CSV table of N, CA and C in Angstrom, one decimal:
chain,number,residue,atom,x,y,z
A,1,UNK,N,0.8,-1.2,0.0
A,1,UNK,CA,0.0,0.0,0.0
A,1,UNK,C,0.9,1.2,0.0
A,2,UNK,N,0.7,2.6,-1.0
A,2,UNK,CA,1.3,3.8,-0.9
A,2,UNK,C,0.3,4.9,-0.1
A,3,UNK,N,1.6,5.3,0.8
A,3,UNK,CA,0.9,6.2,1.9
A,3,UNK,C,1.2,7.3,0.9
A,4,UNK,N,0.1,8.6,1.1
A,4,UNK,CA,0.1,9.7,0.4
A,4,UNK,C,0.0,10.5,1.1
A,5,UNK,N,0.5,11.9,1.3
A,5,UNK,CA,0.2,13.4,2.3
A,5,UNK,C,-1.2,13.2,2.1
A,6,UNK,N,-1.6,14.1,4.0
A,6,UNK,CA,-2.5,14.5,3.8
A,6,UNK,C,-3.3,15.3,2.9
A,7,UNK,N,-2.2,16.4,3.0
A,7,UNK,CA,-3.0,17.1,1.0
A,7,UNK,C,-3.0,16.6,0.0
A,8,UNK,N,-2.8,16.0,-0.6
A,8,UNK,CA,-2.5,14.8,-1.7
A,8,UNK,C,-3.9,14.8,-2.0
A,9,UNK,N,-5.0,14.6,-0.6
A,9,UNK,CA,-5.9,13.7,-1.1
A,9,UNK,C,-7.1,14.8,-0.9
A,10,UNK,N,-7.0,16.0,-0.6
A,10,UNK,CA,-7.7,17.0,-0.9
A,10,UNK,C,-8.1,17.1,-1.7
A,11,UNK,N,-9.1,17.9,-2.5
A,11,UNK,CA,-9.3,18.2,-3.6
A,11,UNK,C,-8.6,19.3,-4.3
A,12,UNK,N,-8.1,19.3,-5.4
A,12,UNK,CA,-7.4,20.8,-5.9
A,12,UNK,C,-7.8,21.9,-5.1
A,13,UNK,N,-9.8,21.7,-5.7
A,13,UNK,CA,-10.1,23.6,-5.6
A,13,UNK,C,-10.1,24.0,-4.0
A,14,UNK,N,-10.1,22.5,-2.9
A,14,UNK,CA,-10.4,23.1,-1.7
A,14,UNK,C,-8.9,23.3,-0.5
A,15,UNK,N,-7.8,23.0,-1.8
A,15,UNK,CA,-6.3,23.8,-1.1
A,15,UNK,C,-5.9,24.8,-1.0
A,16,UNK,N,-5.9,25.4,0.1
A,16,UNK,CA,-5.5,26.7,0.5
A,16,UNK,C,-6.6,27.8,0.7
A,17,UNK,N,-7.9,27.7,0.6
A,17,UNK,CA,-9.2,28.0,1.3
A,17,UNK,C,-9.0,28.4,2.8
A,18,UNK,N,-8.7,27.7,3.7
A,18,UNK,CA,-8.4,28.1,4.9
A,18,UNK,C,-7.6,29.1,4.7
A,19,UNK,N,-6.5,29.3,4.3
A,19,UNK,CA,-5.2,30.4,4.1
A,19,UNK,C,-6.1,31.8,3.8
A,20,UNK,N,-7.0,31.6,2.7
A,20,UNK,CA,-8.1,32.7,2.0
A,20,UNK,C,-8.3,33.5,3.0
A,21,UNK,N,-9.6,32.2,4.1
A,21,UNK,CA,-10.6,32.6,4.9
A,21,UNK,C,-9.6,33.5,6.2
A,22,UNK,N,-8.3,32.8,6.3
A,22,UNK,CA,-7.9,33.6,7.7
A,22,UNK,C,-7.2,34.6,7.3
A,23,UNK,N,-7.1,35.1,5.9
A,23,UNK,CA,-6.2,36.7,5.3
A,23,UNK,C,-7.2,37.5,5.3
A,24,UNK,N,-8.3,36.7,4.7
A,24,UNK,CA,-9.5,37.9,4.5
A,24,UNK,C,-10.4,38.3,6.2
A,25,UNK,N,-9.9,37.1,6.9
A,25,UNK,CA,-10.2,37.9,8.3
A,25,UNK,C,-9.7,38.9,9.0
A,26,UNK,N,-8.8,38.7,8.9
A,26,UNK,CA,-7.5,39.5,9.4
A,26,UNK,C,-7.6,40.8,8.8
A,27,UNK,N,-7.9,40.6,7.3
A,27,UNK,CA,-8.0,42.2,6.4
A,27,UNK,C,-9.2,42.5,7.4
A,28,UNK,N,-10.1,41.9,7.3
A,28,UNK,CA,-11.6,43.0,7.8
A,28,UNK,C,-11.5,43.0,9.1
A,29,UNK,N,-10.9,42.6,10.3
A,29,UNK,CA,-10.7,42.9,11.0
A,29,UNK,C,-9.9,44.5,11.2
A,30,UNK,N,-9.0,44.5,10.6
A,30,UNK,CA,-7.5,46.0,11.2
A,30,UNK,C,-9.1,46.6,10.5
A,31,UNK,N,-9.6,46.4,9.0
A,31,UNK,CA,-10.7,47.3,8.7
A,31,UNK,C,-11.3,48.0,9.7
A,32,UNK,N,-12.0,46.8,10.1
A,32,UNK,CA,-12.9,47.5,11.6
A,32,UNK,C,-12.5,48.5,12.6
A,33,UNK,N,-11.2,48.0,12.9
A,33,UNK,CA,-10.3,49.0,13.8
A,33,UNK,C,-10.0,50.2,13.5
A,34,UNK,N,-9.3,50.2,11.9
A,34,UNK,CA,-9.1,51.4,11.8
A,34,UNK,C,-10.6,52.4,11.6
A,35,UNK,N,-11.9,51.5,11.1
A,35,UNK,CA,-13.1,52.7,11.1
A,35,UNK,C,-13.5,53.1,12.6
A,36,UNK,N,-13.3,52.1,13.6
A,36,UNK,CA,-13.8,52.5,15.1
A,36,UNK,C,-12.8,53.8,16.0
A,37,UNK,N,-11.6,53.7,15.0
A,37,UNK,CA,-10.4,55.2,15.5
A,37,UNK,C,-11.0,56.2,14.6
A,38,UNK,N,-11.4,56.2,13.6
A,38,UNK,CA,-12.3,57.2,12.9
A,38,UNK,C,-13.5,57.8,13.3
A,39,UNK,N,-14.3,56.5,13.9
A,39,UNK,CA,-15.4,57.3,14.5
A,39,UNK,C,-15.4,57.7,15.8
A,40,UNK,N,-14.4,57.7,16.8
A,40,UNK,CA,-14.4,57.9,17.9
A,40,UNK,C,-14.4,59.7,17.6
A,41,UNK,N,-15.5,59.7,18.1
A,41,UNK,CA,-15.7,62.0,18.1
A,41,UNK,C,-14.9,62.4,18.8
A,42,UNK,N,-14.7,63.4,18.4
A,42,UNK,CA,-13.9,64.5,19.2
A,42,UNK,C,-15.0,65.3,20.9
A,43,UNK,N,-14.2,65.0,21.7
A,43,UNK,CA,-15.0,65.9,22.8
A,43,UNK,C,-15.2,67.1,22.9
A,44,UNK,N,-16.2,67.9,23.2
A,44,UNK,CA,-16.2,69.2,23.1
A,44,UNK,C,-14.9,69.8,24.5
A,45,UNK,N,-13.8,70.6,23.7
A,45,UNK,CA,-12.7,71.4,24.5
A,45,UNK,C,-11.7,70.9,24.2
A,46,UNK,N,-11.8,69.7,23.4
A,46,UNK,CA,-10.0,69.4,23.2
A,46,UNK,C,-9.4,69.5,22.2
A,47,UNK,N,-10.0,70.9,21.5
A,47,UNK,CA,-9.1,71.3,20.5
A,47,UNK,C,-8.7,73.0,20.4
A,48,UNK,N,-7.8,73.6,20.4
A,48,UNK,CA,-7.1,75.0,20.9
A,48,UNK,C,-6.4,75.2,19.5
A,49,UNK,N,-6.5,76.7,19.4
A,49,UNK,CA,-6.2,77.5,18.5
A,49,UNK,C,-5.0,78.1,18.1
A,50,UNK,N,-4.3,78.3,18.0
A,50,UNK,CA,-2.6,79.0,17.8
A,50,UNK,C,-2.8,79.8,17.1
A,51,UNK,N,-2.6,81.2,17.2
A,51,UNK,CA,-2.3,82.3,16.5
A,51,UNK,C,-0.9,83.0,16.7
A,52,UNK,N,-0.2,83.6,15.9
A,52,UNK,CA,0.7,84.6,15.7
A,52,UNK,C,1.9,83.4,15.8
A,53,UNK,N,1.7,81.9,15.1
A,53,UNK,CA,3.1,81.0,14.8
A,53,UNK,C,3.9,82.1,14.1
A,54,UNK,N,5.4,81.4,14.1
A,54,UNK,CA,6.4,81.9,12.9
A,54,UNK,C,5.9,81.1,12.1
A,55,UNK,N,6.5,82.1,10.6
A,55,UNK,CA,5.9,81.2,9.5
A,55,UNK,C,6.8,80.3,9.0
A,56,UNK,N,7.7,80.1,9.6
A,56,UNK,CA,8.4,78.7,9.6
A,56,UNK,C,8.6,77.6,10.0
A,57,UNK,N,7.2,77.7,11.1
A,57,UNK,CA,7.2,76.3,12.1
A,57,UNK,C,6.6,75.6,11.1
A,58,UNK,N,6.7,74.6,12.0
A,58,UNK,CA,6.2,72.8,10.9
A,58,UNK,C,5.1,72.5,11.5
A,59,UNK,N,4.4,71.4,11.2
A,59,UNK,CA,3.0,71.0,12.0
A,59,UNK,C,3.8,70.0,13.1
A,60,UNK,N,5.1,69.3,12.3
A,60,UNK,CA,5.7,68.4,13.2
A,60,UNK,C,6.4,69.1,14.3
A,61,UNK,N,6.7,70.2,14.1
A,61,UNK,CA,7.3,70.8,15.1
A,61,UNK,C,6.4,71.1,16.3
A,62,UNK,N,5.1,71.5,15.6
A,62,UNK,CA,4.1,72.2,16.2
A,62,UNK,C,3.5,71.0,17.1
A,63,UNK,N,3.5,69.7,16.7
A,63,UNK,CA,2.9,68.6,17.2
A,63,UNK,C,4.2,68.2,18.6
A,64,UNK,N,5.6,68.5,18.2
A,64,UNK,CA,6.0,67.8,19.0
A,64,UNK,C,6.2,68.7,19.9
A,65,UNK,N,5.7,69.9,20.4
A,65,UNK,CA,5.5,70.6,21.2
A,65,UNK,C,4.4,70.5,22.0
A,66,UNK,N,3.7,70.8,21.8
A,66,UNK,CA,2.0,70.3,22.5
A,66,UNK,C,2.0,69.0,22.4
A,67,UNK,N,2.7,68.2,21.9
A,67,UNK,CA,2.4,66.5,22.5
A,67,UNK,C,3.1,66.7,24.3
A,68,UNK,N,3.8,67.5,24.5
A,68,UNK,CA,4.2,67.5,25.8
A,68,UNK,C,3.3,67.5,27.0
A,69,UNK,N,2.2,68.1,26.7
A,69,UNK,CA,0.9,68.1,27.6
A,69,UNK,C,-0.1,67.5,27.2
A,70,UNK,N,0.0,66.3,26.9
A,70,UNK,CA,-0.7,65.3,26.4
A,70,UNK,C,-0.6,64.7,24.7
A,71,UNK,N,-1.6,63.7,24.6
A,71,UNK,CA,-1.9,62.9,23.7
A,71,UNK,C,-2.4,63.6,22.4
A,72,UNK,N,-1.4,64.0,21.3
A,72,UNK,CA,-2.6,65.0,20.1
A,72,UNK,C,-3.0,63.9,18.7
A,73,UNK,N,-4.2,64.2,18.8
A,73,UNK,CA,-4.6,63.4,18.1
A,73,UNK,C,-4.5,64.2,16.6
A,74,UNK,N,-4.2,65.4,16.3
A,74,UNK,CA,-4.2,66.0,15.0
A,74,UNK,C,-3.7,67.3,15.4
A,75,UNK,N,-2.6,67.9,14.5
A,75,UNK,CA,-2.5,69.2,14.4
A,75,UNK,C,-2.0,69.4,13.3
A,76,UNK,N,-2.7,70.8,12.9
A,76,UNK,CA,-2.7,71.8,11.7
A,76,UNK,C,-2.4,72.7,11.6
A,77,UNK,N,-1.3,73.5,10.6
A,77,UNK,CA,-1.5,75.0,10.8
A,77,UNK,C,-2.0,74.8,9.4
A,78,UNK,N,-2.9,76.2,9.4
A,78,UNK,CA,-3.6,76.6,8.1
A,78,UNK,C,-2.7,77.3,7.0
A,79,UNK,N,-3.0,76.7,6.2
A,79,UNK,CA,-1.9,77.1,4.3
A,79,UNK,C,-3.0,77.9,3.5
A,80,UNK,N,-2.1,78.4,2.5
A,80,UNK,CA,-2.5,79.0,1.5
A,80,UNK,C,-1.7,78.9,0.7
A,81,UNK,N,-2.7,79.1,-1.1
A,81,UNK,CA,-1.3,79.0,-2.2
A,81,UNK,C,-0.7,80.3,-2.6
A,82,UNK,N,0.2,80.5,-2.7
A,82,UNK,CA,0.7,82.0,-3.5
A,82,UNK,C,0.7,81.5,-4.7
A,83,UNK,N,1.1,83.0,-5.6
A,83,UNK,CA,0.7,82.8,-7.0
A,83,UNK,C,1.6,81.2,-8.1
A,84,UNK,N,2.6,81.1,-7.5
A,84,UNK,CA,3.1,79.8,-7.6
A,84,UNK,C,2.9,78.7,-7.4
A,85,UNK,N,2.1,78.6,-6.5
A,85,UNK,CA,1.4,77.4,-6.2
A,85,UNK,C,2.0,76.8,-4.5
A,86,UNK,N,2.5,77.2,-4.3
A,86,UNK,CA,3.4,77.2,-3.1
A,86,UNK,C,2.9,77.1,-1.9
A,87,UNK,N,2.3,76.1,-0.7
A,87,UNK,CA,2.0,76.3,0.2
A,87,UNK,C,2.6,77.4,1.1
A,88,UNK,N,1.9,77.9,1.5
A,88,UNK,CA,2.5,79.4,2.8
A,88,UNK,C,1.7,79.1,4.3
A,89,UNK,N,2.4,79.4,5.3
A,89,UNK,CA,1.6,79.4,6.5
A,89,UNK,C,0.9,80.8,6.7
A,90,UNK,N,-0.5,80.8,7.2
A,90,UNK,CA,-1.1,81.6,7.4
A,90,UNK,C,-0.6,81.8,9.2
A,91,UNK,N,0.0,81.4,9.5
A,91,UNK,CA,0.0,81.9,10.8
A,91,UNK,C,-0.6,81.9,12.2
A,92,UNK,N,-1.5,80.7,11.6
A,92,UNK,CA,-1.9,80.1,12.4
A,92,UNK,C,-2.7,78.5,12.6
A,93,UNK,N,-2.5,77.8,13.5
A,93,UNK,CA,-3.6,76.5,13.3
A,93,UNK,C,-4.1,75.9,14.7
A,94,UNK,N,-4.2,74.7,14.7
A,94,UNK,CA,-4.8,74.3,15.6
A,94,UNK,C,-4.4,72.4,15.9
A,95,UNK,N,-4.4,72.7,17.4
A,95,UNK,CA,-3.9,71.4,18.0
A,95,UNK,C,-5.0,70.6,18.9
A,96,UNK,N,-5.7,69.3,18.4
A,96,UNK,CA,-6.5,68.4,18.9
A,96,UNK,C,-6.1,67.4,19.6
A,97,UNK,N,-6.4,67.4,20.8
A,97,UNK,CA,-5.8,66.4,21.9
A,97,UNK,C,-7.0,65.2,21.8
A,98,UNK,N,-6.5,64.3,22.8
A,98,UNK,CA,-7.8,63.2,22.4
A,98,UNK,C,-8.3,63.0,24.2
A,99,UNK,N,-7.8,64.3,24.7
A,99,UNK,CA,-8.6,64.8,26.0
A,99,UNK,C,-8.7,65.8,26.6
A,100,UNK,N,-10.0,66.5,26.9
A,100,UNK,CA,-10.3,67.7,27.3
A,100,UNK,C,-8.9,68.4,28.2
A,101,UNK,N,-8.6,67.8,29.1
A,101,UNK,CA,-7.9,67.8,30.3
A,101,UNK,C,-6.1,68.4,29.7
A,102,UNK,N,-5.7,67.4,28.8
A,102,UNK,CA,-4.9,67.4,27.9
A,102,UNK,C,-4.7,69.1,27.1
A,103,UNK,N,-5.7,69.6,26.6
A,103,UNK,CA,-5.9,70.6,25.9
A,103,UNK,C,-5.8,72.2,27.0
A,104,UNK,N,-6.3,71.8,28.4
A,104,UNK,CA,-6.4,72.7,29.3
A,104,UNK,C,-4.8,72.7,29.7
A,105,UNK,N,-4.7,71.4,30.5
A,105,UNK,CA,-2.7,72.2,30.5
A,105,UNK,C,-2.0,72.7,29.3
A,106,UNK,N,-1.9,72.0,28.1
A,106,UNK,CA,-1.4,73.1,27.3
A,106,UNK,C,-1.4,74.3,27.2
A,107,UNK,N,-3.0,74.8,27.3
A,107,UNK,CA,-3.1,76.7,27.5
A,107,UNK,C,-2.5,76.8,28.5
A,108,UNK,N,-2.3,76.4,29.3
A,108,UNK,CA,-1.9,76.7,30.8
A,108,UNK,C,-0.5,76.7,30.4
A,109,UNK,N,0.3,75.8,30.1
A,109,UNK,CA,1.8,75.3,30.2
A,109,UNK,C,2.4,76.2,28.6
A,110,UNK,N,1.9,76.1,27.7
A,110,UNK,CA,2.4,76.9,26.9
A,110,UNK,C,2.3,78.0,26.3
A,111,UNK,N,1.6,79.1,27.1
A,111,UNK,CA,0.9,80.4,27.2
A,111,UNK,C,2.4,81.0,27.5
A,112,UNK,N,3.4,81.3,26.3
A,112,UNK,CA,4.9,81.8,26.8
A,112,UNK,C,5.1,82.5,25.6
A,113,UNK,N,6.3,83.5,25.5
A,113,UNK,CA,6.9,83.9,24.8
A,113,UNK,C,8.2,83.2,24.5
A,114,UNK,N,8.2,82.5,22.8
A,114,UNK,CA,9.7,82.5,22.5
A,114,UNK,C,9.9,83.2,21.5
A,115,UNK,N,10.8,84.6,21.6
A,115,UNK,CA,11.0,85.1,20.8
A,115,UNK,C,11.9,84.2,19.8
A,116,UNK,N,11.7,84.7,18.1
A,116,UNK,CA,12.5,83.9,17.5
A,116,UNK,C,12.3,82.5,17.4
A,117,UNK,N,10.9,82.0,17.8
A,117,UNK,CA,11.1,80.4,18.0
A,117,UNK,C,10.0,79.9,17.6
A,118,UNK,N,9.3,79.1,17.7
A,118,UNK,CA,7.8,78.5,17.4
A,118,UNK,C,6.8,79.4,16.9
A,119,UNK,N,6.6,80.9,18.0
A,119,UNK,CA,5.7,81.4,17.4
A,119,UNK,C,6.5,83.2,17.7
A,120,UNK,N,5.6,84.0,17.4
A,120,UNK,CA,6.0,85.3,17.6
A,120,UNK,C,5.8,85.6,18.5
A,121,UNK,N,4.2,86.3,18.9
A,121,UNK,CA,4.3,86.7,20.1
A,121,UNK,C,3.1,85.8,20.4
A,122,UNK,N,2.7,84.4,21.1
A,122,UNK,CA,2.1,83.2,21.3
A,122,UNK,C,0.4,83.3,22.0
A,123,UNK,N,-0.2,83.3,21.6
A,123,UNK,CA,-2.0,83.7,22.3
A,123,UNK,C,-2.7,82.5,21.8
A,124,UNK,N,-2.5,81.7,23.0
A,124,UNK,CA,-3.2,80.4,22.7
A,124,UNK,C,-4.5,80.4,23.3
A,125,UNK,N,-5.5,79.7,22.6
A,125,UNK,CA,-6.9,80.3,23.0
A,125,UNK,C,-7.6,78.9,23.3
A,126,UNK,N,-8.9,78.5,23.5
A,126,UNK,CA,-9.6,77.7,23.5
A,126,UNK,C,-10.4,77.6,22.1
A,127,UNK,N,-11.1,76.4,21.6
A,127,UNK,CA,-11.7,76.4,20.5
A,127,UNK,C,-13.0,75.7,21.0
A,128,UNK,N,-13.8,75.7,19.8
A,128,UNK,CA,-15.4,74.8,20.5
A,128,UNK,C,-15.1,73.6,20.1
């Protein structure tokens, strides 16, 4: 008698089905995850305003500053095109924490002057 692999005696079309079923789980799964970080709303207070940046800060820069008083879930300074097409900073944007609490020490902790640095002369505000 000839012993044959277990797969051997499968059928063609039903090899590697399992492999299918557990990729295409795995895809719709992270799916789900990443739509449930999308829907999670923003709370009202934990997003603050920055006006009078230099117009040479970065958002990264801008992020890794206020990440210091918490968790930011998004920050923006607002652009514009010049006649070239050229992003420009308008000189100001805004930093979204992913906690009220988070958003309050920041006004609190970084309500400072650095001349020559991040911003000009710094008026960080509350937003709705």
């Amino acid at each position: 008698m000839h012993h044959l692999p277990l797969d051997a005696l499968k059928p063609p079309s039903l090899a590697g089905i399992s492999e299918k079923r557990d990729a295409q789980k795995e895809m719709e799964e992270e799916e789900e995850e990443e739509e449930e970080e999308e829907e999670e709303e923003t709370l009202p207070g934990c997003t603050i305003f920055i006006k009078n940046l230099n117009f040479s800060t970065t958002e990264d820069t801008l992020k890794e500053v206020f990440s210091k008083a918490g968790t930011v879930r998004s920050c923006t300074i607002t652009k514009k095109k010049d006649k070239t097409g050229n992003l420009l900073s308008m000189g100001f944007g805004f930093v979204e924490y992913k906690k009220p609490q988070y958003a309050q020490k920041a006004v609190k902790q970084l309500q400072v002057t650095v001349p020559g640095g991040l911003w000009e002369w710094p008026i960080v505000m509350w937003s709705a």
